[in-house]
PDB file of C-alpha atoms and ligand atoms in Angstrom:
ATOM      1  CA  UNK G  44       0.000   0.000   0.000  1.00 91.00           C
ATOM      2  CA  UNK G  45       2.693   2.483   0.961  1.00 97.00           C
ATOM      3  CA  UNK G  46       4.614   1.628  -2.177  1.00 98.00           C
ATOM      4  CA  UNK G  47       1.554   2.486  -4.294  1.00 98.00           C
ATOM      5  CA  UNK G  48       1.406   5.890  -2.596  1.00 98.00           C
ATOM      6  CA  UNK G  49       5.130   6.410  -3.129  1.00 98.00           C
ATOM      7  CA  UNK G  50       4.789   5.664  -6.838  1.00 98.00           C
ATOM      8  CA  UNK G  51       2.012   8.180  -7.343  1.00 98.00           C
ATOM      9  CA  UNK G  52       3.656  10.981  -5.359  1.00 98.00           C
ATOM     10  CA  UNK G  53       4.963  13.608  -7.738  1.00 98.00           C
ATOM     11  CA  UNK G  54       5.851  17.244  -7.182  1.00 98.00           C
ATOM     12  CA  UNK G  55       2.934  19.330  -8.332  1.00 98.00           C
ATOM     13  CA  UNK G  56       3.364  23.011  -8.983  1.00 98.00           C
ATOM     14  CA  UNK G  57      -0.106  24.091 -10.152  1.00 98.00           C
ATOM     15  CA  UNK G  58      -2.998  24.058  -7.733  1.00 98.00           C
ATOM     16  CA  UNK G  59      -6.756  24.596  -7.899  1.00 98.00           C
ATOM     17  CA  UNK G  60      -8.185  27.575  -6.029  1.00 95.00           C
ATOM     18  CA  UNK G  61     -10.007  25.168  -3.690  1.00 98.00           C
ATOM     19  CA  UNK G  62      -8.821  25.424  -0.110  1.00 98.00           C
ATOM     20  CA  UNK G  63      -7.575  22.487   1.942  1.00 98.00           C
ATOM     21  CA  UNK G  64      -9.938  21.185   4.619  1.00 98.00           C
ATOM     22  CA  UNK G  65      -8.795  21.923   8.173  1.00 98.00           C
ATOM     23  CA  UNK G  66      -9.058  18.223   9.153  1.00 98.00           C
ATOM     24  CA  UNK G  67      -6.730  17.254   6.302  1.00 98.00           C
ATOM     25  CA  UNK G  68      -4.249  19.987   7.140  1.00 99.00           C
ATOM     26  CA  UNK G  69      -4.219  18.988  10.782  1.00 98.00           C
ATOM     27  CA  UNK G  70      -3.635  15.313   9.926  1.00 99.00           C
ATOM     28  CA  UNK G  71      -0.700  16.398   7.795  1.00 99.00           C
ATOM     29  CA  UNK G  72       0.709  18.440  10.676  1.00 99.00           C
ATOM     30  CA  UNK G  73       0.239  15.488  13.025  1.00 99.00           C
ATOM     31  CA  UNK G  74       2.290  13.344  10.626  1.00 99.00           C
ATOM     32  CA  UNK G  75       5.121  15.867  10.844  1.00 99.00           C
ATOM     33  CA  UNK G  76       4.906  16.076  14.609  1.00 99.00           C
ATOM     34  CA  UNK G  77       5.350  12.310  15.071  1.00 98.00           C
ATOM     35  CA  UNK G  78       8.211  11.880  12.634  1.00 98.00           C
ATOM     36  CA  UNK G  79      11.457  10.423  13.977  1.00 98.00           C
ATOM     37  CA  UNK G  80      14.339  12.631  15.065  1.00 99.00           C
ATOM     38  CA  UNK G  81      17.843  12.232  16.450  1.00 98.00           C
ATOM     39  CA  UNK G  82      17.659  11.684  20.217  1.00 98.00           C
ATOM     40  CA  UNK G  83      13.942  12.410  19.813  1.00 98.00           C
ATOM     41  CA  UNK G  84      14.674  16.116  20.100  1.00 98.00           C
ATOM     42  CA  UNK G  85      12.092  17.179  17.515  1.00 98.00           C
ATOM     43  CA  UNK G  86      14.096  20.281  16.590  1.00 99.00           C
ATOM     44  CA  UNK G  87      11.412  21.783  14.382  1.00 98.00           C
ATOM     45  CA  UNK G  88       8.733  24.433  14.230  1.00 98.00           C
ATOM     46  CA  UNK G  89       6.068  24.562  11.548  1.00 99.00           C
ATOM     47  CA  UNK G  90       4.372  27.729  10.355  1.00 99.00           C
ATOM     48  CA  UNK G  91       1.086  27.215   8.521  1.00 99.00           C
ATOM     49  CA  UNK G  92       0.501  29.958   5.975  1.00 99.00           C
ATOM     50  CA  UNK G  93      -2.793  30.438   4.151  1.00 98.00           C
ATOM     51  CA  UNK G  94      -2.666  34.223   3.954  1.00 98.00           C
ATOM     52  CA  UNK G  95      -2.538  34.972   0.214  1.00 98.00           C
ATOM     53  CA  UNK G  96      -0.382  38.065   0.663  1.00 98.00           C
ATOM     54  CA  UNK G  97       2.193  36.122   2.649  1.00 98.00           C
ATOM     55  CA  UNK G  98       2.150  33.210   0.197  1.00 98.00           C
ATOM     56  CA  UNK G  99       2.800  35.720  -2.567  1.00 98.00           C
ATOM     57  CA  UNK G 100       5.735  37.200  -0.646  1.00 98.00           C
ATOM     58  CA  UNK G 101       7.130  33.748   0.184  1.00 98.00           C
ATOM     59  CA  UNK G 102       7.005  32.812  -3.494  1.00 98.00           C
ATOM     60  CA  UNK G 103       9.511  35.601  -4.158  1.00 98.00           C
ATOM     61  CA  UNK G 104      11.923  34.748  -1.338  1.00 98.00           C
ATOM     62  CA  UNK G 105      14.346  33.280  -3.872  1.00 98.00           C
ATOM     63  CA  UNK G 106      14.851  34.249  -7.514  1.00 98.00           C
ATOM     64  CA  UNK G 107      13.728  30.924  -9.019  1.00 98.00           C
ATOM     65  CA  UNK G 108      11.881  27.772  -8.088  1.00 98.00           C
ATOM     66  CA  UNK G 109       9.511  29.306  -5.544  1.00 98.00           C
ATOM     67  CA  UNK G 110       6.825  30.897  -7.696  1.00 98.00           C
ATOM     68  CA  UNK G 111       4.503  27.933  -7.235  1.00 98.00           C
ATOM     69  CA  UNK G 112       3.961  28.909  -3.585  1.00 98.00           C
ATOM     70  CA  UNK G 113       1.868  31.830  -4.760  1.00 98.00           C
ATOM     71  CA  UNK G 114      -0.693  29.531  -6.366  1.00 97.00           C
ATOM     72  CA  UNK G 115      -1.017  27.159  -3.411  1.00 98.00           C
ATOM     73  CA  UNK G 116      -3.917  27.532  -0.981  1.00 98.00           C
ATOM     74  CA  UNK G 117      -1.706  26.612   1.950  1.00 99.00           C
ATOM     75  CA  UNK G 118       1.927  26.014   2.785  1.00 99.00           C
ATOM     76  CA  UNK G 119       3.849  24.795   5.791  1.00 99.00           C
ATOM     77  CA  UNK G 120       7.186  26.462   6.407  1.00 99.00           C
ATOM     78  CA  UNK G 121       9.556  24.079   8.174  1.00 99.00           C
ATOM     79  CA  UNK G 122      11.967  25.716  10.591  1.00 99.00           C
ATOM     80  CA  UNK G 123      14.902  24.050  12.330  1.00 98.00           C
ATOM     81  CA  UNK G 124      16.251  24.560  15.834  1.00 98.00           C
ATOM     82  CA  UNK G 125      19.962  24.146  15.136  1.00 98.00           C
ATOM     83  CA  UNK G 126      20.971  24.990  18.702  1.00 98.00           C
ATOM     84  CA  UNK G 127      18.804  22.127  19.955  1.00 98.00           C
ATOM     85  CA  UNK G 128      20.200  19.405  17.726  1.00 98.00           C
ATOM     86  CA  UNK G 129      23.035  18.833  15.274  1.00 98.00           C
ATOM     87  CA  UNK G 130      20.704  16.614  13.248  1.00 98.00           C
ATOM     88  CA  UNK G 131      18.111  19.374  12.714  1.00 98.00           C
ATOM     89  CA  UNK G 132      18.573  19.204   8.948  1.00 98.00           C
ATOM     90  CA  UNK G 133      17.903  15.461   8.796  1.00 99.00           C
ATOM     91  CA  UNK G 134      15.065  15.665  11.321  1.00 99.00           C
ATOM     92  CA  UNK G 135      13.325  18.545   9.584  1.00 99.00           C
ATOM     93  CA  UNK G 136      13.749  16.879   6.191  1.00 99.00           C
ATOM     94  CA  UNK G 137      12.107  13.730   7.501  1.00 99.00           C
ATOM     95  CA  UNK G 138       9.276  15.743   9.095  1.00 99.00           C
ATOM     96  CA  UNK G 139       8.691  17.528   5.812  1.00 99.00           C
ATOM     97  CA  UNK G 140       8.703  14.239   3.941  1.00 98.00           C
ATOM     98  CA  UNK G 141       6.212  12.699   6.388  1.00 98.00           C
ATOM     99  CA  UNK G 142       3.916  15.677   5.808  1.00 99.00           C
ATOM    100  CA  UNK G 143       4.355  15.410   2.055  1.00 98.00           C
ATOM    101  CA  UNK G 144       3.390  11.736   2.121  1.00 98.00           C
ATOM    102  CA  UNK G 145       0.419  12.374   4.405  1.00 98.00           C
ATOM    103  CA  UNK G 146      -0.711  15.133   2.032  1.00 98.00           C
ATOM    104  CA  UNK G 147      -0.644  12.533  -0.736  1.00 98.00           C
ATOM    105  CA  UNK G 148      -2.645  10.128   1.434  1.00 98.00           C
ATOM    106  CA  UNK G 149      -5.205  12.903   1.959  1.00 98.00           C
ATOM    107  CA  UNK G 150      -5.678  13.250  -1.819  1.00 98.00           C
ATOM    108  CA  UNK G 151      -3.620  16.419  -2.054  1.00 98.00           C
ATOM    109  CA  UNK G 152      -0.465  17.153  -4.006  1.00 98.00           C
ATOM    110  CA  UNK G 153       2.527  19.139  -2.900  1.00 98.00           C
ATOM    111  CA  UNK G 154       5.952  20.482  -3.670  1.00 99.00           C
ATOM    112  CA  UNK G 155       9.045  21.035  -1.527  1.00 99.00           C
ATOM    113  CA  UNK G 156      10.478  24.520  -2.075  1.00 99.00           C
ATOM    114  CA  UNK G 157      14.025  24.743  -0.803  1.00 99.00           C
ATOM    115  CA  UNK G 158      15.010  27.800   1.257  1.00 99.00           C
ATOM    116  CA  UNK G 159      18.067  26.685   3.258  1.00 98.00           C
ATOM    117  CA  UNK G 160      21.306  27.684   1.502  1.00 98.00           C
ATOM    118  CA  UNK G 161      19.410  29.449  -1.282  1.00 98.00           C
ATOM    119  CA  UNK G 162      20.252  33.057  -2.161  1.00 98.00           C
ATOM    120  CA  UNK G 163      17.723  35.859  -2.417  1.00 98.00           C
ATOM    121  CA  UNK G 164      17.594  38.519  -5.078  1.00 97.00           C
ATOM    122  CA  UNK G 165      19.016  41.139  -2.691  1.00 97.00           C
ATOM    123  CA  UNK G 166      21.866  38.886  -1.537  1.00 97.00           C
ATOM    124  CA  UNK G 167      20.682  38.516   2.074  1.00 98.00           C
ATOM    125  CA  UNK G 168      19.615  34.881   1.663  1.00 98.00           C
ATOM    126  CA  UNK G 169      16.186  33.365   1.060  1.00 98.00           C
ATOM    127  CA  UNK G 170      16.029  32.313   4.736  1.00 98.00           C
ATOM    128  CA  UNK G 171      16.384  35.928   5.890  1.00 98.00           C
ATOM    129  CA  UNK G 172      13.522  36.990   3.620  1.00 98.00           C
ATOM    130  CA  UNK G 173      11.265  34.166   4.849  1.00 98.00           C
ATOM    131  CA  UNK G 174      12.021  35.011   8.484  1.00 98.00           C
ATOM    132  CA  UNK G 175      11.134  38.626   7.832  1.00 98.00           C
ATOM    133  CA  UNK G 176       7.817  37.691   6.189  1.00 98.00           C
ATOM    134  CA  UNK G 177       6.867  35.393   9.069  1.00 98.00           C
ATOM    135  CA  UNK G 178       8.070  37.669  11.865  1.00 98.00           C
ATOM    136  CA  UNK G 179      10.781  35.290  13.059  1.00 98.00           C
ATOM    137  CA  UNK G 180      13.551  36.725  15.204  1.00 96.00           C
ATOM    138  CA  UNK G 181      16.498  34.733  16.491  1.00 93.00           C
ATOM    139  CA  UNK G 182      18.377  31.683  15.400  1.00 95.00           C
ATOM    140  CA  UNK G 183      15.813  29.475  13.700  1.00 98.00           C
ATOM    141  CA  UNK G 184      16.895  27.896  10.422  1.00 98.00           C
ATOM    142  CA  UNK G 185      14.500  27.852   7.487  1.00 99.00           C
ATOM    143  CA  UNK G 186      14.644  24.494   5.729  1.00 99.00           C
ATOM    144  CA  UNK G 187      11.908  24.717   3.132  1.00 99.00           C
ATOM    145  CA  UNK G 188       8.313  25.493   2.309  1.00 99.00           C
ATOM    146  CA  UNK G 189       5.895  22.642   1.677  1.00 99.00           C
ATOM    147  CA  UNK G 190       3.273  24.040  -0.684  1.00 99.00           C
ATOM    148  CA  UNK G 191       0.144  21.954  -1.085  1.00 98.00           C
ATOM    149  CA  UNK G 192      -3.357  21.822  -2.422  1.00 98.00           C
ATOM    150  CA  UNK G 193      -5.596  20.093  -4.907  1.00 98.00           C
ATOM    151  CA  UNK G 194      -3.761  19.607  -8.211  1.00 98.00           C
ATOM    152  CA  UNK G 195      -4.434  21.550 -11.363  1.00 98.00           C
ATOM    153  CA  UNK G 196      -1.951  19.451 -13.349  1.00 98.00           C
ATOM    154  CA  UNK G 197      -1.288  15.746 -13.669  1.00 98.00           C
ATOM    155  CA  UNK G 198       2.063  13.986 -13.721  1.00 98.00           C
ATOM    156  CA  UNK G 199       2.707  10.337 -14.470  1.00 98.00           C
ATOM    157  CA  UNK G 200       3.116   7.870 -11.648  1.00 98.00           C
ATOM    158  CA  UNK G 201       6.522   6.279 -11.238  1.00 98.00           C
ATOM    159  CA  UNK G 202       7.049   2.898 -12.850  1.00 98.00           C
ATOM    160  CA  UNK G 203       9.767   0.232 -12.815  1.00 97.00           C
ATOM    161  CA  UNK G 204      11.527   2.177 -15.583  1.00 97.00           C
ATOM    162  CA  UNK G 205      12.239   4.991 -13.139  1.00 98.00           C
ATOM    163  CA  UNK G 206      13.997   2.731 -10.645  1.00 98.00           C
ATOM    164  CA  UNK G 207      17.688   2.735 -11.451  1.00 97.00           C
ATOM    165  CA  UNK G 208      18.997  -0.450  -9.867  1.00 97.00           C
ATOM    166  CA  UNK G 209      22.543   0.346 -11.046  1.00 97.00           C
ATOM    167  CA  UNK G 210      22.626   2.569  -7.966  1.00 97.00           C
ATOM    168  CA  UNK G 211      22.278  -0.497  -5.763  1.00 98.00           C
ATOM    169  CA  UNK G 212      25.396  -2.480  -4.897  1.00 98.00           C
ATOM    170  CA  UNK G 213      25.665  -5.874  -3.254  1.00 98.00           C
ATOM    171  CA  UNK G 214      27.967  -6.649  -0.326  1.00 98.00           C
ATOM    172  CA  UNK G 215      30.868  -4.848  -1.978  1.00 98.00           C
ATOM    173  CA  UNK G 216      30.643  -1.424  -3.533  1.00 98.00           C
ATOM    174  CA  UNK G 217      30.976  -1.924  -7.281  1.00 98.00           C
ATOM    175  CA  UNK G 218      29.322  -5.329  -7.278  1.00 98.00           C
ATOM    176  CA  UNK G 219      25.960  -4.918  -8.919  1.00 97.00           C
ATOM    177  CA  UNK G 220      22.813  -6.085  -7.272  1.00 97.00           C
ATOM    178  CA  UNK G 221      20.996  -8.671  -9.350  1.00 93.00           C
ATOM    179  CA  UNK G 222      17.320  -7.788  -9.654  1.00 89.00           C
ATOM    180  CA  UNK G 223      14.976 -10.658  -8.911  1.00 84.00           C
TER     181      UNK G 223
HETATM  182  C1  FMN A 445      15.556  18.992  -1.115  1.00 64.50           C
HETATM  183  C2  FMN A 445      14.585  19.328  -2.210  1.00 64.50           C
HETATM  184  C3  FMN A 445      14.486  20.624  -2.652  1.00 64.50           C
HETATM  185  C4  FMN A 445      13.570  20.956  -3.653  1.00 64.50           C
HETATM  186  N1  FMN A 445      13.414  22.273  -4.013  1.00 64.50           N
HETATM  187  C5  FMN A 445      12.511  22.601  -4.949  1.00 64.50           C
HETATM  188  C6  FMN A 445      12.272  23.959  -5.266  1.00 64.50           C
HETATM  189  O1  FMN A 445      12.847  24.875  -4.682  1.00 64.50           O
HETATM  190  N2  FMN A 445      11.362  24.236  -6.247  1.00 64.50           N
HETATM  191  C7  FMN A 445      10.677  23.246  -6.902  1.00 64.50           C
HETATM  192  O2  FMN A 445       9.868  23.582  -7.774  1.00 64.50           O
HETATM  193  N3  FMN A 445      10.867  21.939  -6.606  1.00 64.50           N
HETATM  194  C8  FMN A 445      11.760  21.599  -5.638  1.00 64.50           C
HETATM  195  N4  FMN A 445      11.917  20.286  -5.284  1.00 64.50           N
HETATM  196  C9  FMN A 445      11.167  19.232  -5.983  1.00 64.50           C
HETATM  197  C10 FMN A 445      12.079  18.464  -6.940  1.00 64.50           C
HETATM  198  O3  FMN A 445      12.336  19.244  -8.078  1.00 64.50           O
HETATM  199  C11 FMN A 445      11.403  17.135  -7.298  1.00 64.50           C
HETATM  200  O4  FMN A 445      11.249  16.364  -6.127  1.00 64.50           O
HETATM  201  C12 FMN A 445      12.227  16.344  -8.300  1.00 64.50           C
HETATM  202  O5  FMN A 445      12.281  17.000  -9.529  1.00 64.50           O
HETATM  203  C13 FMN A 445      11.633  14.938  -8.538  1.00 64.50           C
HETATM  204  O6  FMN A 445      10.285  15.039  -8.970  1.00 64.50           O
HETATM  205  P1  FMN A 445       9.110  14.364  -8.131  1.00 64.50           P
HETATM  206  O7  FMN A 445       9.039  15.043  -6.787  1.00 64.50           O
HETATM  207  O8  FMN A 445       7.878  14.595  -8.953  1.00 64.50           O
HETATM  208  O9  FMN A 445       9.453  12.931  -7.956  1.00 64.50           O
HETATM  209  C14 FMN A 445      12.786  19.944  -4.267  1.00 64.50           C
HETATM  210  C15 FMN A 445      12.879  18.642  -3.800  1.00 64.50           C
HETATM  211  C16 FMN A 445      13.749  18.336  -2.766  1.00 64.50           C
HETATM  212  C17 FMN A 445      13.783  16.922  -2.238  1.00 64.50           C
END
């Protein structure tokens, strides 16, 4: 069952105007909140954004690759508490992925929009811009924005052809894994 969900998950960048039901959004947030983390420190904060003006501003936080946020009815900005854990990046990435998969399970589509390490047009960094938009002061990291909603475009499901088994090695690196 999970594998079927994984195969149909694709990044979607065009959304219908329809808003996301609160129950669905809250299930997605719950999925993030129970994701695993190093030493169970849960070094994350999530900011739910459904304010159109803020979504518009967030979509311009970096010069390219973020425009889709503007067209999404809702987004979750994933923030990391680096001072709390040296695995914040891994933990927050897993939390975001859990939310992305739960969004899929809820019949929604989504796209990860990277903010960490991305520049902004004015050279201050996309994270600085996002923090300004959301009123964040202090040391929080900004990993990414998970934009989601009902899809306005379709993308093909993954098939066997997309699974590159040459990336899998067996016992010794360089020894290919024989597919059964
Ligand atoms: C770490 C990470 C950062 C990403 N950043 C962006 C982004 O800034 N903008 C965007 O449109 N897609 C972004 N994506 C989505 C990828 O482009 C997408 O996952 C990839 O092309 C594979 O397509 P799929 O998600 O449909 O399998 C990101 C994905 C990951 C995992």
